[in-house]
mmCIF file with all atom_site columns, C-alpha atoms in Angstrom:
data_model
loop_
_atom_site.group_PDB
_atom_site.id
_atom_site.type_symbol
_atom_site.label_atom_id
_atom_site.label_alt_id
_atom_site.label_comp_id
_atom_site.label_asym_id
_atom_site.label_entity_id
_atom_site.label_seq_id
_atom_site.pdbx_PDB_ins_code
_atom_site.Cartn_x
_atom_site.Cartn_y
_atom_site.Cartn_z
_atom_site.occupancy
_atom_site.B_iso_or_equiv
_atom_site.pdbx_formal_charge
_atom_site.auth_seq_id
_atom_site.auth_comp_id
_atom_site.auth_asym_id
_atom_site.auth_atom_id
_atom_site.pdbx_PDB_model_num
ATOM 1   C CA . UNK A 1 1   ? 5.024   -9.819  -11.359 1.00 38.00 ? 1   UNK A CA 1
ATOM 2   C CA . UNK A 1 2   ? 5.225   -8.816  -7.586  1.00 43.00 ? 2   UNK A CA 1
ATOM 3   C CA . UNK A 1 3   ? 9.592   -8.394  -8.343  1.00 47.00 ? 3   UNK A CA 1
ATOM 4   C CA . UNK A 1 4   ? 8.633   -6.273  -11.462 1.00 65.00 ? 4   UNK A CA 1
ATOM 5   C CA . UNK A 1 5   ? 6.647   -3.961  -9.246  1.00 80.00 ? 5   UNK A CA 1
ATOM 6   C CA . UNK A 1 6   ? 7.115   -0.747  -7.787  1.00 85.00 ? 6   UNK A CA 1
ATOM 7   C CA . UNK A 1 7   ? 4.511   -1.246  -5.288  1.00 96.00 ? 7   UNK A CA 1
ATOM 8   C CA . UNK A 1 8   ? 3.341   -3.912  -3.263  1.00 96.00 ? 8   UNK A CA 1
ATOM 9   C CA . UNK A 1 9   ? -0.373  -3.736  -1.868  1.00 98.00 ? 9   UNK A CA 1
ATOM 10  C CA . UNK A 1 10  ? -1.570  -6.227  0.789   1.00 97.00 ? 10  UNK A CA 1
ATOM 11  C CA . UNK A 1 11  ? -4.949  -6.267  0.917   1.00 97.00 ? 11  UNK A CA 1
ATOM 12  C CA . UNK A 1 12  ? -7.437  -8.711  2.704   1.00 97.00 ? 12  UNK A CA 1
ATOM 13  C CA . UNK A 1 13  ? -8.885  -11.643 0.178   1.00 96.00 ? 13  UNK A CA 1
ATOM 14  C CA . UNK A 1 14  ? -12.055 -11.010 -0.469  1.00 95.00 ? 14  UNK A CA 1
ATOM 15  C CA . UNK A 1 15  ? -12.757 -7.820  1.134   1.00 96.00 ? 15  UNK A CA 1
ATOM 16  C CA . UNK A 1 16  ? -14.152 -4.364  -0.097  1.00 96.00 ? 16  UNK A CA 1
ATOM 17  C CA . UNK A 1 17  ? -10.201 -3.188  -2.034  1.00 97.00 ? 17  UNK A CA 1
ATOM 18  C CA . UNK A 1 18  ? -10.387 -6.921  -3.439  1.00 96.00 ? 18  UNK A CA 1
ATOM 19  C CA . UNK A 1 19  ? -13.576 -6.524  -4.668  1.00 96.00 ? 19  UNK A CA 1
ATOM 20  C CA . UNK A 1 20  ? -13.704 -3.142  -6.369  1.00 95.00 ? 20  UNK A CA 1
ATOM 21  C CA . UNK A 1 21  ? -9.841  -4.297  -8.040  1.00 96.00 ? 21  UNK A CA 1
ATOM 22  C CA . UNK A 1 22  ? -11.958 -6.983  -9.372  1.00 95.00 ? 22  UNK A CA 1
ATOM 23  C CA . UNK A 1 23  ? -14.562 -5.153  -11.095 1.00 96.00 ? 23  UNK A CA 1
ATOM 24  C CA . UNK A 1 24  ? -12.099 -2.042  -12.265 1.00 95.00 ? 24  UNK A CA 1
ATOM 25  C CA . UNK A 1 25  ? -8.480  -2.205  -11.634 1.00 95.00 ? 25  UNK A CA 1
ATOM 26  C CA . UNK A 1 26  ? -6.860  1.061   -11.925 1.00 95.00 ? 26  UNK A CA 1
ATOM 27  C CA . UNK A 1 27  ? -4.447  1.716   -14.109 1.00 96.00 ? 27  UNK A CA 1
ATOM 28  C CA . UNK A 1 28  ? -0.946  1.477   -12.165 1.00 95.00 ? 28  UNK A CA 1
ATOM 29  C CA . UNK A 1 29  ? -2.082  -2.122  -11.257 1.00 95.00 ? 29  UNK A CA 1
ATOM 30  C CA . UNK A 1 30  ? -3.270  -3.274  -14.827 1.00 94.00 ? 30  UNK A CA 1
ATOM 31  C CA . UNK A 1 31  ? 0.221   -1.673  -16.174 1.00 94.00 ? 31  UNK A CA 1
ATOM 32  C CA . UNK A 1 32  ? 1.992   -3.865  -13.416 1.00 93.00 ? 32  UNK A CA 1
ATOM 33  C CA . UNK A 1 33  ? 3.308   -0.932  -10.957 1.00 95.00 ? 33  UNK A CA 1
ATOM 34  C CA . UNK A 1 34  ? 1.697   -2.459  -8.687  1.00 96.00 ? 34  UNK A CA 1
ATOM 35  C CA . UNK A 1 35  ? 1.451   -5.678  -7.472  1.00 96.00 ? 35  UNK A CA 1
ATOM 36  C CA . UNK A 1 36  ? -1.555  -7.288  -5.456  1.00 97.00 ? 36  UNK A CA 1
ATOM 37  C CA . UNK A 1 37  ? -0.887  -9.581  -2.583  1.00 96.00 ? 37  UNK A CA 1
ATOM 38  C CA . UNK A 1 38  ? -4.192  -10.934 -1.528  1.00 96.00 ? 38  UNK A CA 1
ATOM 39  C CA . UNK A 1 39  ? -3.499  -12.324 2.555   1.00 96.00 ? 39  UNK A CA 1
ATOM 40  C CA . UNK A 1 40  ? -6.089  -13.940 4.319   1.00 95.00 ? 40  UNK A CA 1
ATOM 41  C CA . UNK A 1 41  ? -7.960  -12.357 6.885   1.00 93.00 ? 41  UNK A CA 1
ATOM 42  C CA . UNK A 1 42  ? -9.041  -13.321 10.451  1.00 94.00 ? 42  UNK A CA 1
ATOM 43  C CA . UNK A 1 43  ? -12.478 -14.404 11.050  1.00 92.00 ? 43  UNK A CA 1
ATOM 44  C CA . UNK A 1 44  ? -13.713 -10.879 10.498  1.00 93.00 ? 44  UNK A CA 1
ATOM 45  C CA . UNK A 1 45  ? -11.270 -10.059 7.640   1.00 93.00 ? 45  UNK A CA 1
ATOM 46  C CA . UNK A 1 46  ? -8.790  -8.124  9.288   1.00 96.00 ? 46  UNK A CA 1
ATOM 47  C CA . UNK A 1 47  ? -5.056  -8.580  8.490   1.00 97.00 ? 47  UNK A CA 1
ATOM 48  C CA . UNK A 1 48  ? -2.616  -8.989  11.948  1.00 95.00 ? 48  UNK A CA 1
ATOM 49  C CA . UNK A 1 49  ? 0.739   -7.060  12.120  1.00 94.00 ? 49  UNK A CA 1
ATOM 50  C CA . UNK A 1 50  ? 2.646   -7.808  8.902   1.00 93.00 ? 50  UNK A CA 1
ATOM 51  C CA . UNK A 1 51  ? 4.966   -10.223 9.180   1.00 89.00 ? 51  UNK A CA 1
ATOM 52  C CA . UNK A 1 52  ? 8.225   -8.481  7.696   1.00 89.00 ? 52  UNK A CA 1
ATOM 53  C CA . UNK A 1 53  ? 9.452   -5.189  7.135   1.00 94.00 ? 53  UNK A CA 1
ATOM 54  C CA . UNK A 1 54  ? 10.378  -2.118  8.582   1.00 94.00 ? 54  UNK A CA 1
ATOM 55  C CA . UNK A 1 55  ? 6.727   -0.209  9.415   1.00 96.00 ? 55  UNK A CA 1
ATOM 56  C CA . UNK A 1 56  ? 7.352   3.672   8.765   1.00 96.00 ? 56  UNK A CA 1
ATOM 57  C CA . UNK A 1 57  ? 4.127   5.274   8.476   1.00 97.00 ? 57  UNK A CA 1
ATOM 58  C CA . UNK A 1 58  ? 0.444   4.734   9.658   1.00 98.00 ? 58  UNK A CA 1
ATOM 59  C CA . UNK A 1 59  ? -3.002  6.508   7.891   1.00 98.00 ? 59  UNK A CA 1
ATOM 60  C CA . UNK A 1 60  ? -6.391  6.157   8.885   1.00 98.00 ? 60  UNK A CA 1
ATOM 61  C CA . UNK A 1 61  ? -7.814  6.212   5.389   1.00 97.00 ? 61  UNK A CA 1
ATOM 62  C CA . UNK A 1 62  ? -6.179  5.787   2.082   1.00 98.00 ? 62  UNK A CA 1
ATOM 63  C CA . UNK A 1 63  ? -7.709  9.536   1.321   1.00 97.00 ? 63  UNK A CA 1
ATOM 64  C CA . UNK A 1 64  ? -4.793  10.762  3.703   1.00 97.00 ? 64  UNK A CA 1
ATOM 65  C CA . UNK A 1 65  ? -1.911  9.298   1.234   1.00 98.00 ? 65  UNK A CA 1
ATOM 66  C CA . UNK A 1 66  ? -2.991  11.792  -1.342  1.00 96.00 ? 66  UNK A CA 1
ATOM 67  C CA . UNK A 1 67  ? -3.189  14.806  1.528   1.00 97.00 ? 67  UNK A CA 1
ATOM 68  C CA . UNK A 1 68  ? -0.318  14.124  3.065   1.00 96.00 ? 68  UNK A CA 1
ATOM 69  C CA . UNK A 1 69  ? 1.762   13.210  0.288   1.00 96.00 ? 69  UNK A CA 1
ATOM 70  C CA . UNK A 1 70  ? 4.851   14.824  0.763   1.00 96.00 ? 70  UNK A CA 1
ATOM 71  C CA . UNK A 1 71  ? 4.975   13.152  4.205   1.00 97.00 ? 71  UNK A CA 1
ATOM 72  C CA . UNK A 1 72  ? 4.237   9.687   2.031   1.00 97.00 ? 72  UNK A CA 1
ATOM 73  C CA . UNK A 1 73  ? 7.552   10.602  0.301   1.00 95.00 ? 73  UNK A CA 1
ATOM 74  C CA . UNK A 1 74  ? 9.692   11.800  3.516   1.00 96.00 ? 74  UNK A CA 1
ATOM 75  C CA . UNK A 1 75  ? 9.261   8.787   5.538   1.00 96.00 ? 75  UNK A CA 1
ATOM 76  C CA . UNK A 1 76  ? 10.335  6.367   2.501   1.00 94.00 ? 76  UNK A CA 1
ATOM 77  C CA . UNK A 1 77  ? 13.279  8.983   1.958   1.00 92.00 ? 77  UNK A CA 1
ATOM 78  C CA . UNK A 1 78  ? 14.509  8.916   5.573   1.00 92.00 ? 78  UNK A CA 1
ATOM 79  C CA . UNK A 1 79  ? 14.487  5.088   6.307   1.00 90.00 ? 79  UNK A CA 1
ATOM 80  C CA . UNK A 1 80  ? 17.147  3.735   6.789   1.00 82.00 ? 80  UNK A CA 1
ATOM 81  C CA . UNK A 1 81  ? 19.095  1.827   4.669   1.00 85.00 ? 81  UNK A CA 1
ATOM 82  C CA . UNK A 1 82  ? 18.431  -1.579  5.079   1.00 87.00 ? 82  UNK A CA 1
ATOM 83  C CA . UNK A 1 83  ? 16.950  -5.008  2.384   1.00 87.00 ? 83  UNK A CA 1
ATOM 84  C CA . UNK A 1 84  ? 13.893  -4.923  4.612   1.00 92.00 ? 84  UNK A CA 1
ATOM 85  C CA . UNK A 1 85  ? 10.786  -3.626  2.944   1.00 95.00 ? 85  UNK A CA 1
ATOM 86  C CA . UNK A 1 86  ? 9.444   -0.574  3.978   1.00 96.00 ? 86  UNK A CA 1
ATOM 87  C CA . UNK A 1 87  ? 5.461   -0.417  4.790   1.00 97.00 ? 87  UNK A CA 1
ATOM 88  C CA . UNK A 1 88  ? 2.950   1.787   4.893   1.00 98.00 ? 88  UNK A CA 1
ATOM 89  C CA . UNK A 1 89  ? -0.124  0.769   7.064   1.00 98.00 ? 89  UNK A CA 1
ATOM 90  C CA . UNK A 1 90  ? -3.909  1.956   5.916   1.00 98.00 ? 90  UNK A CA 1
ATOM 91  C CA . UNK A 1 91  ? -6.282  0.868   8.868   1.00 98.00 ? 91  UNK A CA 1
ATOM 92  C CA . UNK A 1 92  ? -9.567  0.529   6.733   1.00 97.00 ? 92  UNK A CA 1
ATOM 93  C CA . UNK A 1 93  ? -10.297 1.306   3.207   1.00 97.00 ? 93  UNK A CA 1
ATOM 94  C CA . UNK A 1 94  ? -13.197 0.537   0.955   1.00 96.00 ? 94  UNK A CA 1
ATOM 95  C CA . UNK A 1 95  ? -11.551 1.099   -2.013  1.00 95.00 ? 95  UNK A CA 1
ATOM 96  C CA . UNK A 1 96  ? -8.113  2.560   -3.351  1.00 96.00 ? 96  UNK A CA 1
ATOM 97  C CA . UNK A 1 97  ? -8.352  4.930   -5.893  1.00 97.00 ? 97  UNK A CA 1
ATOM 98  C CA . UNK A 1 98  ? -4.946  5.915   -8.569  1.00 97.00 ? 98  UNK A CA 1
ATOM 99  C CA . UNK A 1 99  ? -4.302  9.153   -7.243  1.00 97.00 ? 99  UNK A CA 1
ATOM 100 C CA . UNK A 1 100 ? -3.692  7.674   -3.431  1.00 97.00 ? 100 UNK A CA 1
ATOM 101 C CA . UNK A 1 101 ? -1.732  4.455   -5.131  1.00 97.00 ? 101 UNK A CA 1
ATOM 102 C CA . UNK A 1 102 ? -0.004  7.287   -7.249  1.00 97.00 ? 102 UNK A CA 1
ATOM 103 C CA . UNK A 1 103 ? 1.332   9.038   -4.301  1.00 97.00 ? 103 UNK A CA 1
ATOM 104 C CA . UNK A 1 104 ? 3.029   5.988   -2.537  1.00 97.00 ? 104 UNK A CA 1
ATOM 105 C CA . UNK A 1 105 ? 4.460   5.025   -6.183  1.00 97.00 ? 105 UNK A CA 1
ATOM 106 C CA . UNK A 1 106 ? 5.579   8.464   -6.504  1.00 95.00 ? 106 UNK A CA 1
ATOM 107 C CA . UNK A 1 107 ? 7.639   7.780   -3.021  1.00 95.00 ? 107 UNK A CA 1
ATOM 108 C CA . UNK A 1 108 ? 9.059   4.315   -3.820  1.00 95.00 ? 108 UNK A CA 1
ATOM 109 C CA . UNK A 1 109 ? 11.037  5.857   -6.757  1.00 93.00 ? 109 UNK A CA 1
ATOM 110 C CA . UNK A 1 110 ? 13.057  7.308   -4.141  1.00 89.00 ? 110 UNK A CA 1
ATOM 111 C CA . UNK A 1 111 ? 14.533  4.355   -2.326  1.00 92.00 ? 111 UNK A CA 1
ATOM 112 C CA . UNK A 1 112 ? 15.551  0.560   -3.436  1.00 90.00 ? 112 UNK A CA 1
ATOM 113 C CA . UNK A 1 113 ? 13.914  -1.166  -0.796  1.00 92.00 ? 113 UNK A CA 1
ATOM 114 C CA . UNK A 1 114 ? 10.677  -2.617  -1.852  1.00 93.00 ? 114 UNK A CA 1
ATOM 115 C CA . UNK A 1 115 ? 7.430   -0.906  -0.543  1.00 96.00 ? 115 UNK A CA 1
ATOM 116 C CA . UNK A 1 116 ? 4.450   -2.497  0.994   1.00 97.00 ? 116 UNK A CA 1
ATOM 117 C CA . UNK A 1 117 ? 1.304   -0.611  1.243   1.00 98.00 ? 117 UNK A CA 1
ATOM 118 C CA . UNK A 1 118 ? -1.230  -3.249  3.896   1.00 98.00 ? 118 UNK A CA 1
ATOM 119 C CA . UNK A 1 119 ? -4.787  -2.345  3.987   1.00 98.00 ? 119 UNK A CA 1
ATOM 120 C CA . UNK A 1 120 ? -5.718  -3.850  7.294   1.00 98.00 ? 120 UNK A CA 1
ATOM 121 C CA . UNK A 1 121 ? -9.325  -4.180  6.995   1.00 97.00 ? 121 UNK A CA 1
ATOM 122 C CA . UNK A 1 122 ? -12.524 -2.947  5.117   1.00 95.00 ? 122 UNK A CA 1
ATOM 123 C CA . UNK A 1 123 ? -14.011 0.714   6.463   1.00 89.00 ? 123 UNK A CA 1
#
């Protein structure tokens, strides 16, 4: 499934994104556009650095992927081009909603490298 996919979310096991996929998976992820890679946590459930991949952008809040967008889809445009996947960091999330997963899916149409989208931790 995760080669299939256009989008690759790294979530902590267990934790508040884990959870609510659990109870009511949105669409892109039921259809298979995206992919869930459930990492284990440190002792409070945060995820370190990730371990590959070239970092290229940083929000707060999954609520700023949908606001910013067009910035989503810049970044992913301008890497360079390398294999390595390209990530997008959220710091803390309690849930991910379609239209933020939407705008990251809407950016890795753009580019052949495989996108990463790590939620670091719950909010």
């Amino acid at each position: 499934m995760i080669s299939e996919a256009s989008l690759i979310v790294q979530l902590p096991r267990g934790g508040a994104v884990d959870r609510h996929f659990r109870a009511a998976p949105p669409p892109s992820v039921t259809s298979g556009r995206v992919a869930l890679d459930h990492v284990a946590g440190d002792a409070e459930g945060r995820l370190g650095p990730p371990e590959a991949g070239e970092v290229v952008m940083s929000v707060l809040s999954p609520e700023a992927l949908r606001r910013e967008r067009q910035q989503v889809q810049d970044v992913v445009r301008r890497a360079a081009d390398t294999d390595e996947p390209l990530v997008i960091i959220v710091q803390a999330a309690e849930e991910l909603r379609e239209d933020e997963l939407a705008a990251v899916l809407a950016a890795a149409a753009h580019t052949h490298r495989r996108v990463i989208l790590r939620i670091m931790a719950d909010a």
